[in-house]
Coordinates of C-alpha atoms in Angstrom, one line a residue:
M1 CA 100.1 128.5 71.0
E2 CA 98.3 127.8 74.2
I3 CA 97.4 124.4 75.5
Q4 CA 93.8 123.7 74.6
E5 CA 92.6 121.5 77.4
S6 CA 89.5 123.7 78.0
S7 CA 88.7 124.3 74.3
P8 CA 85.5 122.7 73.1
C9 CA 86.9 122.6 69.6
H10 CA 88.8 119.3 69.6
F11 CA 88.2 116.0 67.9
K12 CA 86.8 113.1 69.9
L13 CA 86.6 109.4 69.1
W14 CA 83.6 107.2 69.8
S15 CA 84.3 105.6 73.1
E16 CA 81.8 102.8 73.2
L17 CA 80.7 100.7 70.2
E18 CA 78.1 98.0 69.4
L19 CA 79.3 95.0 67.4
H20 CA 76.6 93.3 65.5
E21 CA 77.5 89.9 64.1
F22 CA 75.4 88.7 61.2
S23 CA 75.9 85.7 58.9
D24 CA 77.0 87.9 56.0
R25 CA 78.6 90.9 57.7
F26 CA 79.8 92.6 60.8
V27 CA 78.3 96.0 61.8
I28 CA 80.1 98.4 64.1
K29 CA 78.3 101.5 65.3
P30 CA 78.6 104.0 68.2
V31 CA 76.3 103.7 71.1
E32 CA 75.9 107.5 71.1
S33 CA 75.1 107.8 67.4
P34 CA 73.9 104.5 65.9
D35 CA 73.5 105.9 62.4
Q36 CA 77.3 106.7 61.9
G37 CA 78.7 103.2 61.9
F38 CA 80.1 100.9 59.1
S39 CA 79.7 97.3 58.0
L40 CA 82.3 94.7 56.9
S41 CA 81.4 91.9 54.5
R42 CA 82.3 88.5 56.0
F43 CA 83.1 87.2 52.5
D44 CA 85.8 89.7 51.4
G45 CA 86.0 92.3 54.1
N46 CA 84.6 95.2 52.0
I47 CA 84.0 98.2 54.2
E48 CA 80.9 100.4 53.7
K49 CA 79.4 103.2 55.8
L50 CA 75.9 102.6 57.1
N51 CA 73.1 104.2 55.1
G52 CA 70.0 103.5 57.2
D53 CA 68.3 100.5 58.6
L54 CA 70.3 97.3 59.4
G55 CA 67.6 95.1 58.1
N56 CA 67.8 91.7 59.9
T57 CA 68.7 92.5 63.5
S58 CA 68.8 89.0 64.9
G59 CA 72.5 88.8 65.0
K60 CA 74.7 88.6 68.1
V61 CA 75.3 92.0 69.8
S62 CA 78.3 92.8 72.0
T63 CA 80.1 95.9 73.3
I64 CA 83.6 96.8 72.1
Y65 CA 85.7 99.9 72.8
G66 CA 87.5 100.6 69.6
V67 CA 88.7 99.4 66.2
A68 CA 92.5 99.1 66.2
G69 CA 92.9 98.4 62.5
T70 CA 92.5 95.9 59.7
I71 CA 94.9 93.5 57.9
R72 CA 94.4 91.6 54.7
L73 CA 95.8 88.1 54.5
L74 CA 95.4 85.5 51.7
A75 CA 91.7 84.7 52.4
G76 CA 90.4 88.1 53.3
L77 CA 90.2 90.8 55.9
H78 CA 90.7 90.6 59.6
V79 CA 89.6 93.4 61.9
L80 CA 91.3 94.0 65.2
V81 CA 88.9 95.3 67.9
I82 CA 89.4 96.3 71.5
T83 CA 87.2 94.1 73.7
S84 CA 88.2 95.4 77.2
R85 CA 90.0 98.5 78.5
K86 CA 91.1 100.0 81.8
E87 CA 91.4 103.7 82.6
V88 CA 94.9 104.3 84.0
G89 CA 95.1 108.1 84.5
T90 CA 94.9 111.3 82.5
F91 CA 97.2 113.1 80.1
L92 CA 96.8 116.9 80.2
G93 CA 93.3 116.4 81.7
Y94 CA 92.1 113.7 79.2
P95 CA 91.5 110.1 80.3
V96 CA 94.0 107.5 79.1
Y97 CA 93.2 103.8 78.7
R98 CA 95.2 100.6 78.6
V99 CA 94.1 97.9 76.2
M100 CA 93.3 94.8 78.3
S101 CA 92.2 92.5 75.5
M102 CA 91.7 92.4 71.8
K103 CA 90.4 90.0 69.2
F104 CA 90.4 89.7 65.4
L105 CA 87.1 89.4 63.5
S106 CA 87.7 87.3 60.4
C107 CA 86.1 88.2 57.1
N108 CA 87.6 85.2 55.3
E109 CA 84.8 83.2 53.8
A110 CA 86.9 83.0 50.6
S111 CA 89.4 80.6 52.3
K112 CA 87.7 77.7 50.6
F113 CA 89.2 78.9 47.3
L114 CA 92.8 78.9 48.5
T115 CA 95.4 76.4 47.2
N116 CA 96.9 73.9 49.6
Q117 CA 100.1 75.9 49.9
E118 CA 98.1 79.1 50.6
K119 CA 96.0 77.3 53.2
R120 CA 99.2 76.3 55.0
D121 CA 100.5 79.9 54.8
E122 CA 97.2 81.2 56.0
S123 CA 97.2 78.8 58.9
Y124 CA 100.5 80.2 60.0
F125 CA 99.4 83.8 59.6
M126 CA 96.3 83.0 61.7
T127 CA 98.6 81.7 64.4
L128 CA 100.5 85.0 64.3
L129 CA 97.3 87.0 64.7
K130 CA 96.7 85.1 67.9
V131 CA 100.1 86.3 69.1
V132 CA 99.2 89.9 68.1
E133 CA 96.0 89.7 70.2
S134 CA 98.1 89.3 73.3
T135 CA 100.3 92.3 72.6
M136 CA 101.2 94.1 75.9
G137 CA 101.6 97.8 76.8
L138 CA 99.1 99.4 74.4
Y139 CA 97.6 102.8 75.4
Y140 CA 95.3 105.4 73.9
S141 CA 92.9 108.2 74.5
Y142 CA 89.5 109.0 72.9
D143 CA 90.0 112.7 73.5
T144 CA 93.5 113.6 72.5
D145 CA 96.7 112.3 70.8
I146 CA 99.2 110.9 73.3
T147 CA 102.0 110.3 70.8
L148 CA 103.3 113.9 71.0
N149 CA 105.3 115.2 74.0
L150 CA 104.2 118.5 75.6
Q151 CA 106.9 120.6 74.0
R152 CA 106.0 119.5 70.5
R153 CA 102.3 119.9 71.1
F154 CA 102.8 123.4 72.3
K155 CA 104.5 124.4 69.0
L156 CA 101.8 123.2 66.7
A157 CA 99.5 125.6 65.0
D158 CA 96.2 126.7 66.5
G159 CA 93.3 124.4 65.6
W160 CA 95.4 121.2 65.2
M161 CA 93.3 119.5 67.9
S162 CA 90.2 119.8 65.7
K163 CA 91.8 117.4 63.2
P164 CA 91.1 113.6 63.4
I165 CA 93.4 112.2 66.1
W166 CA 95.2 109.9 63.7
K167 CA 96.3 113.1 61.8
Q168 CA 97.6 114.7 65.0
A169 CA 99.8 111.7 65.8
D170 CA 103.5 111.2 65.3
P171 CA 103.7 108.1 63.0
R172 CA 106.9 107.0 64.7
F173 CA 105.0 106.1 67.9
V174 CA 101.7 104.7 66.4
W175 CA 101.9 101.0 67.0
N176 CA 99.0 100.2 64.7
R177 CA 99.8 102.8 61.9
N178 CA 100.2 100.1 59.2
I179 CA 96.8 98.5 59.9
L180 CA 94.9 101.8 60.0
E181 CA 95.3 102.3 56.2
E182 CA 91.9 100.9 55.0
L183 CA 90.0 102.7 57.8
I184 CA 91.7 106.0 56.8
E185 CA 90.9 105.3 53.1
K186 CA 87.2 104.8 54.1
K187 CA 87.2 108.1 56.1
V188 CA 85.8 106.6 59.3
D189 CA 87.8 109.1 61.3
G190 CA 85.7 108.8 64.5
F191 CA 86.7 105.1 64.8
I192 CA 90.4 105.4 64.1
I193 CA 92.4 105.0 67.3
P194 CA 96.2 105.5 67.3
L195 CA 97.7 103.2 69.9
I196 CA 101.1 103.7 71.5
Q197 CA 103.2 100.8 72.8
G198 CA 105.2 101.6 75.9
S199 CA 104.2 102.5 79.4
F200 CA 101.9 105.0 81.2
Q201 CA 102.3 105.5 84.9
T202 CA 101.0 108.2 87.2
G203 CA 101.4 109.1 90.9
L204 CA 100.4 111.9 93.2
L205 CA 103.1 113.5 95.4
K206 CA 102.2 115.4 98.5
L207 CA 105.3 117.6 98.6
K208 CA 104.9 119.8 101.7
N209 CA 101.1 120.2 101.1
S210 CA 101.7 121.4 97.5
P211 CA 100.4 118.3 95.6
A212 CA 101.9 117.5 92.3
T213 CA 101.0 114.8 89.8
V214 CA 103.9 112.9 88.1
T215 CA 103.1 111.1 84.8
L216 CA 105.6 108.9 83.2
I217 CA 104.8 108.1 79.5
S218 CA 107.1 106.0 77.4
R219 CA 106.5 105.8 73.6
R220 CA 108.1 102.9 71.6
C221 CA 109.2 103.7 68.1
T222 CA 107.8 101.4 65.5
R223 CA 110.5 101.8 62.8
R224 CA 112.6 98.9 64.1
L225 CA 110.0 97.0 66.2
G226 CA 110.8 93.6 67.5
T227 CA 112.0 91.2 70.2
R228 CA 115.2 91.3 72.2
M229 CA 117.4 89.0 70.2
W230 CA 115.9 89.4 66.7
R231 CA 116.0 93.2 66.6
R232 CA 119.4 94.5 67.6
G233 CA 121.3 97.6 66.5
A234 CA 120.2 99.7 63.6
N235 CA 118.9 99.2 60.0
L236 CA 120.4 101.0 57.0
E237 CA 118.1 104.0 57.5
G238 CA 119.5 104.6 61.0
D239 CA 116.5 103.4 62.9
T240 CA 117.4 101.5 66.1
A241 CA 115.8 98.7 68.0
N242 CA 114.0 99.3 71.3
F243 CA 114.0 103.1 70.7
I244 CA 111.8 104.7 73.3
E245 CA 111.0 108.3 74.2
T246 CA 110.2 108.8 77.8
E247 CA 108.5 111.9 79.0
Q248 CA 108.2 112.8 82.7
L249 CA 105.4 115.2 83.1
L250 CA 105.0 117.2 86.3
E251 CA 101.7 119.1 87.0
F252 CA 101.4 120.9 90.2
E253 CA 99.0 123.2 92.1
G254 CA 98.9 123.8 95.8
A255 CA 99.1 126.2 98.7
R256 CA 102.3 127.8 97.5
I257 CA 101.3 127.9 93.9
S258 CA 98.1 129.7 93.0
F259 CA 98.0 128.5 89.4
L260 CA 98.5 125.3 87.5
Q261 CA 101.9 124.8 85.9
K262 CA 103.3 122.0 83.8
S263 CA 106.9 120.9 83.2
T264 CA 108.3 118.0 81.3
C265 CA 111.7 116.3 81.0
L266 CA 112.4 114.1 78.0
Q267 CA 114.9 111.3 77.7
I268 CA 115.5 108.7 75.0
R269 CA 117.0 105.2 74.8
G270 CA 117.8 103.0 71.9
S271 CA 120.1 100.2 70.8
I272 CA 123.6 101.0 69.7
P273 CA 123.2 102.4 66.2
L274 CA 125.6 100.1 64.5
L275 CA 124.8 97.1 62.3
W276 CA 125.2 94.2 64.6
E277 CA 123.4 91.0 65.6
Q278 CA 123.3 88.4 68.4
I279 CA 121.7 85.2 67.0
V280 CA 120.4 82.7 69.6
D281 CA 122.1 79.3 69.5
L282 CA 121.2 77.8 72.9
S283 CA 124.1 79.6 74.5
Y284 CA 123.2 81.6 77.6
K285 CA 124.9 84.6 76.1
P286 CA 125.2 84.2 72.3
R287 CA 128.2 85.7 70.5
L288 CA 127.7 89.3 69.4
N289 CA 128.6 89.9 65.8
I290 CA 129.4 93.4 64.4
I291 CA 128.5 93.4 60.7
D292 CA 131.2 94.8 58.5
H293 CA 129.3 97.1 56.1
D294 CA 130.5 100.0 54.0
Q295 CA 127.4 102.0 55.2
T296 CA 128.1 101.8 58.9
S297 CA 129.3 105.4 59.3
K298 CA 126.3 106.6 57.2
V299 CA 123.9 104.7 59.4
V300 CA 125.3 106.3 62.6
E301 CA 125.2 109.7 60.9
R302 CA 121.6 109.2 59.8
H303 CA 120.5 108.2 63.2
F304 CA 122.0 111.2 65.0
N305 CA 121.0 113.7 62.3
D306 CA 117.4 112.6 62.9
L307 CA 117.8 113.0 66.6
C308 CA 119.4 116.4 66.3
Q309 CA 116.5 117.7 64.1
R310 CA 113.9 116.4 66.6
Y311 CA 115.5 117.1 70.0
G312 CA 118.4 119.5 69.6
D313 CA 121.8 118.8 71.2
I314 CA 122.4 115.2 71.9
L315 CA 124.3 113.8 74.9
V316 CA 125.1 110.1 74.7
A317 CA 125.7 107.8 77.7
D318 CA 127.0 104.4 76.7
L319 CA 126.7 102.0 79.7
T320 CA 128.2 98.9 78.1
D321 CA 131.0 96.8 79.5
K322 CA 134.6 97.5 78.4
N323 CA 135.5 93.8 78.1
G324 CA 134.4 90.8 76.0
D325 CA 131.9 91.1 73.2
E326 CA 130.3 94.2 74.8
G327 CA 133.8 95.8 74.9
R328 CA 134.2 95.2 71.2
L329 CA 130.8 96.7 70.5
S330 CA 131.6 99.7 72.7
M331 CA 134.9 100.3 71.0
A332 CA 133.3 100.2 67.6
Y333 CA 130.6 102.7 68.8
A334 CA 133.2 105.0 70.3
A335 CA 135.2 105.0 67.0
E336 CA 132.1 106.0 65.0
M337 CA 131.2 108.7 67.6
E338 CA 134.6 110.3 67.2
K339 CA 133.6 111.2 63.6
L340 CA 130.5 113.2 64.9
Q341 CA 131.9 116.4 66.3
K342 CA 128.6 117.8 67.4
I343 CA 127.6 114.9 69.6
R344 CA 129.1 114.4 73.0
Y345 CA 129.7 110.7 73.8
V346 CA 130.4 109.5 77.3
S347 CA 131.4 105.9 78.0
F348 CA 130.6 104.5 81.4
D349 CA 131.1 100.9 82.4
F350 CA 128.0 100.5 84.6
H351 CA 128.9 97.0 85.8
H352 CA 132.4 97.9 86.7
S353 CA 131.5 101.1 88.5
C354 CA 128.1 100.2 90.1
G355 CA 128.5 96.4 90.5
N356 CA 128.4 94.7 94.0
S357 CA 125.6 97.1 95.0
N358 CA 127.7 100.2 94.6
F359 CA 124.8 102.1 93.1
D360 CA 126.0 105.4 94.6
N361 CA 128.8 105.3 92.0
I362 CA 126.2 106.4 89.4
E363 CA 127.2 109.8 90.7
L364 CA 130.5 109.3 88.8
L365 CA 128.5 109.3 85.6
Y366 CA 126.5 112.3 86.6
D367 CA 129.7 114.2 87.4
Q368 CA 130.7 113.7 83.8
V369 CA 127.5 114.8 82.2
A370 CA 126.0 117.2 84.8
E371 CA 126.9 120.5 83.1
D372 CA 125.5 119.4 79.7
F373 CA 122.5 117.7 81.2
E374 CA 121.5 120.8 83.2
K375 CA 122.2 123.0 80.3
Q376 CA 119.7 121.1 78.2
G377 CA 117.0 122.0 80.8
Y378 CA 113.4 121.1 80.7
F379 CA 110.1 122.4 79.2
F380 CA 108.2 124.7 81.6
I381 CA 104.8 126.4 81.1
G382 CA 103.6 129.3 83.3
K383 CA 100.1 130.2 84.5
E384 CA 99.1 132.0 81.3
G385 CA 100.3 129.2 79.1
E386 CA 103.5 131.1 78.3
V387 CA 106.7 129.2 77.8
L388 CA 109.1 129.9 80.6
S389 CA 111.8 127.5 79.4
E390 CA 112.4 124.9 76.7
Q391 CA 114.4 121.7 76.7
K392 CA 117.2 122.4 74.3
G393 CA 118.6 118.9 73.9
I394 CA 118.2 115.4 75.1
M395 CA 120.1 112.6 76.9
R396 CA 120.4 109.3 74.9
T397 CA 121.2 106.4 77.1
N398 CA 122.0 102.8 76.1
C399 CA 123.4 99.5 77.3
V400 CA 123.1 96.4 75.2
D401 CA 119.4 95.7 75.7
C402 CA 118.5 99.3 76.7
L403 CA 116.5 97.8 79.6
D404 CA 118.0 97.2 83.0
R405 CA 121.1 99.4 83.3
T406 CA 119.4 102.0 81.1
N407 CA 116.3 102.2 83.3
V408 CA 118.4 102.5 86.5
T409 CA 120.4 105.4 84.9
Q410 CA 117.4 107.2 83.4
S411 CA 115.5 107.1 86.7
F412 CA 118.5 108.7 88.4
L413 CA 118.6 111.5 85.8
A414 CA 114.8 111.9 86.1
R415 CA 115.2 112.4 89.9
K416 CA 117.8 115.1 89.3
C417 CA 115.5 116.9 86.9
L418 CA 112.5 116.6 89.3
N419 CA 114.5 118.2 92.1
S420 CA 115.4 121.1 89.9
Q421 CA 111.8 121.6 88.7
L422 CA 110.5 121.6 92.3
Q423 CA 113.1 124.0 93.4
R424 CA 112.3 126.3 90.6
V425 CA 108.6 126.7 91.6
G426 CA 109.5 127.2 95.2
I427 CA 108.1 123.9 96.6
F428 CA 111.7 122.8 97.4
S429 CA 114.5 124.9 98.9
S430 CA 117.9 124.8 97.3
T431 CA 118.9 122.1 99.7
D432 CA 115.8 119.9 99.4
C433 CA 115.5 116.8 97.3
I434 CA 112.8 114.2 96.7
S435 CA 114.8 111.5 98.6
M436 CA 114.2 113.5 101.8
F437 CA 110.4 112.8 101.6
S438 CA 110.2 109.0 102.0
E439 CA 106.5 108.6 101.0
D440 CA 106.8 110.7 97.8
F441 CA 110.2 109.2 97.0
E442 CA 108.7 105.7 97.2
I443 CA 105.9 106.7 94.8
F444 CA 108.4 108.2 92.4
K445 CA 110.7 105.1 92.4
N446 CA 107.8 102.7 91.9
L447 CA 106.7 104.7 88.8
W448 CA 110.2 104.0 87.3
V449 CA 110.2 100.4 88.4
D450 CA 106.8 99.7 86.9
Q451 CA 107.8 101.5 83.7
G452 CA 111.0 99.5 83.4
D453 CA 109.1 96.3 83.9
E454 CA 106.6 97.1 81.2
I455 CA 109.1 98.1 78.6
S456 CA 111.2 95.0 79.4
L457 CA 108.1 92.7 79.1
E458 CA 107.4 94.1 75.6
Y459 CA 111.0 93.6 74.4
S460 CA 112.4 90.6 76.3
G461 CA 109.3 88.9 77.6
T462 CA 110.3 89.3 81.3
H463 CA 110.4 91.9 84.1
A464 CA 113.4 94.2 84.2
L465 CA 116.5 93.2 86.1
K466 CA 118.2 95.4 88.7
R467 CA 114.8 96.7 89.9
D468 CA 116.2 96.9 93.4
L469 CA 118.7 99.5 92.4
V470 CA 115.9 101.8 91.4
R471 CA 113.7 101.0 94.4
Y472 CA 116.2 100.7 97.2
G473 CA 119.5 101.9 95.8
K474 CA 121.1 98.5 96.3
Q475 CA 120.6 94.8 95.5
T476 CA 118.7 92.6 97.9
M477 CA 118.8 88.8 98.2
A478 CA 115.1 88.6 97.2
G479 CA 115.9 90.9 94.2
M480 CA 118.8 88.7 93.1
I481 CA 116.6 85.6 93.2
K482 CA 114.0 87.4 91.1
D483 CA 116.6 88.6 88.7
G484 CA 117.9 85.0 88.3
I485 CA 114.4 83.7 87.6
S486 CA 113.9 86.5 85.0
A487 CA 117.2 85.8 83.4
L488 CA 116.3 82.1 83.0
S489 CA 112.9 83.1 81.6
R490 CA 114.6 85.4 79.1
Y491 CA 116.8 82.5 78.0
Y492 CA 113.9 80.2 77.4
L493 CA 111.8 82.9 75.6
N494 CA 114.6 84.2 73.4
N495 CA 115.6 80.7 72.3
F496 CA 112.2 79.0 71.9
Q497 CA 109.4 81.5 71.5
D498 CA 110.6 84.9 70.2
G499 CA 110.9 83.7 66.5
I500 CA 107.2 83.4 66.2
R501 CA 106.7 86.6 68.2
Q502 CA 109.0 88.5 65.8
D503 CA 107.0 87.2 62.8
A504 CA 103.8 88.4 64.4
I505 CA 105.3 91.9 64.9
D506 CA 106.6 91.9 61.3
L507 CA 103.2 90.9 60.0
I508 CA 101.2 93.5 61.8
S509 CA 103.7 96.3 61.1
G510 CA 103.7 95.7 57.4
R511 CA 107.3 94.4 57.0
C512 CA 105.9 91.1 55.6
D513 CA 104.2 91.4 52.3
V514 CA 101.1 89.1 52.0
N515 CA 100.2 88.9 48.3
T516 CA 98.1 86.2 46.5
S517 CA 99.5 87.1 43.1
R518 CA 103.0 85.8 43.9
P519 CA 104.8 83.6 46.4
S520 CA 104.4 84.8 50.0
S521 CA 107.2 85.6 52.3
A522 CA 106.3 82.3 54.0
Q523 CA 106.8 80.3 50.8
L524 CA 110.0 82.1 49.9
N525 CA 111.6 81.5 53.3
G526 CA 110.3 77.9 53.6
F527 CA 108.1 77.3 56.5
E528 CA 109.5 74.5 58.7
T529 CA 107.1 71.8 59.4
F530 CA 109.4 69.8 61.6
S531 CA 110.4 71.0 65.0
Y532 CA 113.8 69.9 66.4
I533 CA 113.0 71.0 70.0
P534 CA 110.9 68.0 71.1
V535 CA 113.3 65.5 69.5
A536 CA 116.4 67.2 71.0
S537 CA 114.7 67.3 74.4
A538 CA 113.7 63.7 74.2
L539 CA 117.2 62.5 73.2
L540 CA 118.8 64.5 76.0
I541 CA 116.3 63.5 78.7
G542 CA 116.4 59.8 77.5
G543 CA 120.2 59.8 77.5
L544 CA 120.4 61.3 81.0
T545 CA 117.8 58.9 82.3
V546 CA 119.6 55.8 81.0
T547 CA 122.9 57.1 82.3
S548 CA 121.4 57.7 85.8
I549 CA 119.9 54.2 85.9
T550 CA 123.1 52.5 84.9
L551 CA 125.2 54.6 87.3
N552 CA 122.7 53.6 90.0
Q553 CA 123.2 50.0 89.0
V554 CA 127.0 50.5 89.5
G555 CA 126.3 51.5 93.1
V556 CA 124.2 48.5 93.7
A557 CA 126.2 45.9 91.9
G558 CA 129.6 47.2 92.9
R559 CA 132.4 47.3 90.3
N560 CA 130.8 45.0 87.8
A561 CA 132.8 45.6 84.6
Q562 CA 129.9 45.2 82.3
T563 CA 127.8 47.7 84.2
I564 CA 130.6 50.2 84.4
V565 CA 131.2 49.9 80.6
S566 CA 127.5 50.4 80.0
S567 CA 127.5 53.5 82.2
V568 CA 130.5 55.0 80.4
I569 CA 128.9 54.3 77.0
C570 CA 125.6 55.9 78.0
A571 CA 127.4 58.9 79.5
G572 CA 129.4 59.2 76.3
V573 CA 126.3 59.0 74.1
T574 CA 124.6 61.6 76.2
A575 CA 127.6 63.9 76.0
G576 CA 127.7 63.4 72.3
L577 CA 124.0 64.2 71.9
M578 CA 124.5 67.3 74.0
A579 CA 127.3 68.3 71.7
V580 CA 125.2 67.7 68.6
V581 CA 122.3 69.7 70.0
K582 CA 124.7 72.6 71.0
S583 CA 126.4 72.6 67.6
N584 CA 123.0 72.8 65.9
G585 CA 121.7 75.4 68.3
R586 CA 120.7 77.9 65.6
Q587 CA 118.6 75.3 63.8
I588 CA 116.9 74.2 67.0
C589 CA 116.0 77.7 68.3
S590 CA 112.8 79.4 67.3
K591 CA 113.7 82.0 64.6
P592 CA 111.6 84.4 62.5
R593 CA 110.6 83.2 59.0
L594 CA 109.2 86.2 57.3
C595 CA 111.8 89.0 57.3
R596 CA 115.5 89.6 57.3
L597 CA 117.2 91.0 60.4
I598 CA 118.6 94.2 58.9

């Protein structure tokens, strides 16, 4: 099959919509074709296609840029719409947009009929919807599906682009797949926008007057979606947390190349596919617990069978430490991988080998995997749309979070692949490499830094660490300070905010069942109305303050026995309070309330 960029026969979504807000309903219709919209009842959320005149046209009118889906809660329907967007580049010639802001339209006039318990539950659900509105890293196109990598697109049957875009998409990477169901049922295909969560970066390389565009697109899998500490490892189906497919697309045309060619290199990352957890408890680095389960080997097998079917041969690079909790996890992983004869597993202690700014030691890993990595190859299309080569396998990289160390390693492998691609088309000689062209190299590195930041923000809430290793090949003092700030921010977010963020993700992805005919997940798990955080903070701050005052009095009054005793008592009480807070860390920390971890 040939790529159909120039084909007029492809499905296109409405790109600009009018939102009419009436007292009894919302009406959404395309600016280009006002008779093809639909309405939503504000009482119960019933969706109906427009069948003529709107009647009363005195309602408020605003512009929106897409409908991301609908979700039914206890009191009615809520519609998620895109209120602002930004064009960030093109994918195979089609514009790609980033969602800049979203909001829910509430069709919940029936809330007055809820019981008191249902009203409390609904209030919490509404809080979660506010969290969903601020979701980061969402991308889409009105003209084409962006969930499929180029090699998969190329193998699809002729005419597939004429289907509605939601039908073209890979469900694994559609962030809003669960909330599209009602729109799909109502057959409003021109309004149904599949969103990916991940990253989309693009840059233009000059390359000896043979310009090439590099596009970096990362697609986050939705099967085990969540936050850093509340989604670790795998579920029983073999789906892993923070699983991301990253495609580096190279499109070039210049003086030395008289035709447009495309080439892609795929890599994947994902949490270690064992059953394990790391529950926050106010510790800077909570204990890692490997869950003893009779299905562990099956879980690992399911995970890698799925990858083999999708990508071919799998090469695994495990970057975790060989000591402490990480060491135990790595050993358990290695033991399971020994049972899978068709998968090559390479263990590389990144911190030991590349610590203290010894980034060049990443070559030690490459020396171990080079032969297999190069044998996997990359996808390459010639001037007539013919396949010149296919990628026959994929590199799966992981650390513990699959963020910082993983991003550094994947950027290094992507650079190796880029050099090979440019040498193949004749832009580079056999001795040339991207690092020899400082301006182009800077652009390439920044793509990977920005991509790493975006993926990290989605999973951990902060920018990636070790950004300097990608950008400069070594750690700088400024970089270490930024890493320290990000590490402290992660600590705060993981302990005190990610519980509610995980609930929001579970709600929007359909893992939480909202049903008025039986107790909700909220009721079953018992919403906590009392927060320990302010009390614990007040006790600690109060104890420390009193201790400081009494110690200061010791300095003023000399060795007055009563003052000294008071100081000792206050210090003891403060220490005791700190011990109580620490021992009850799991109760104090923010934790999800709607779904189980596995």
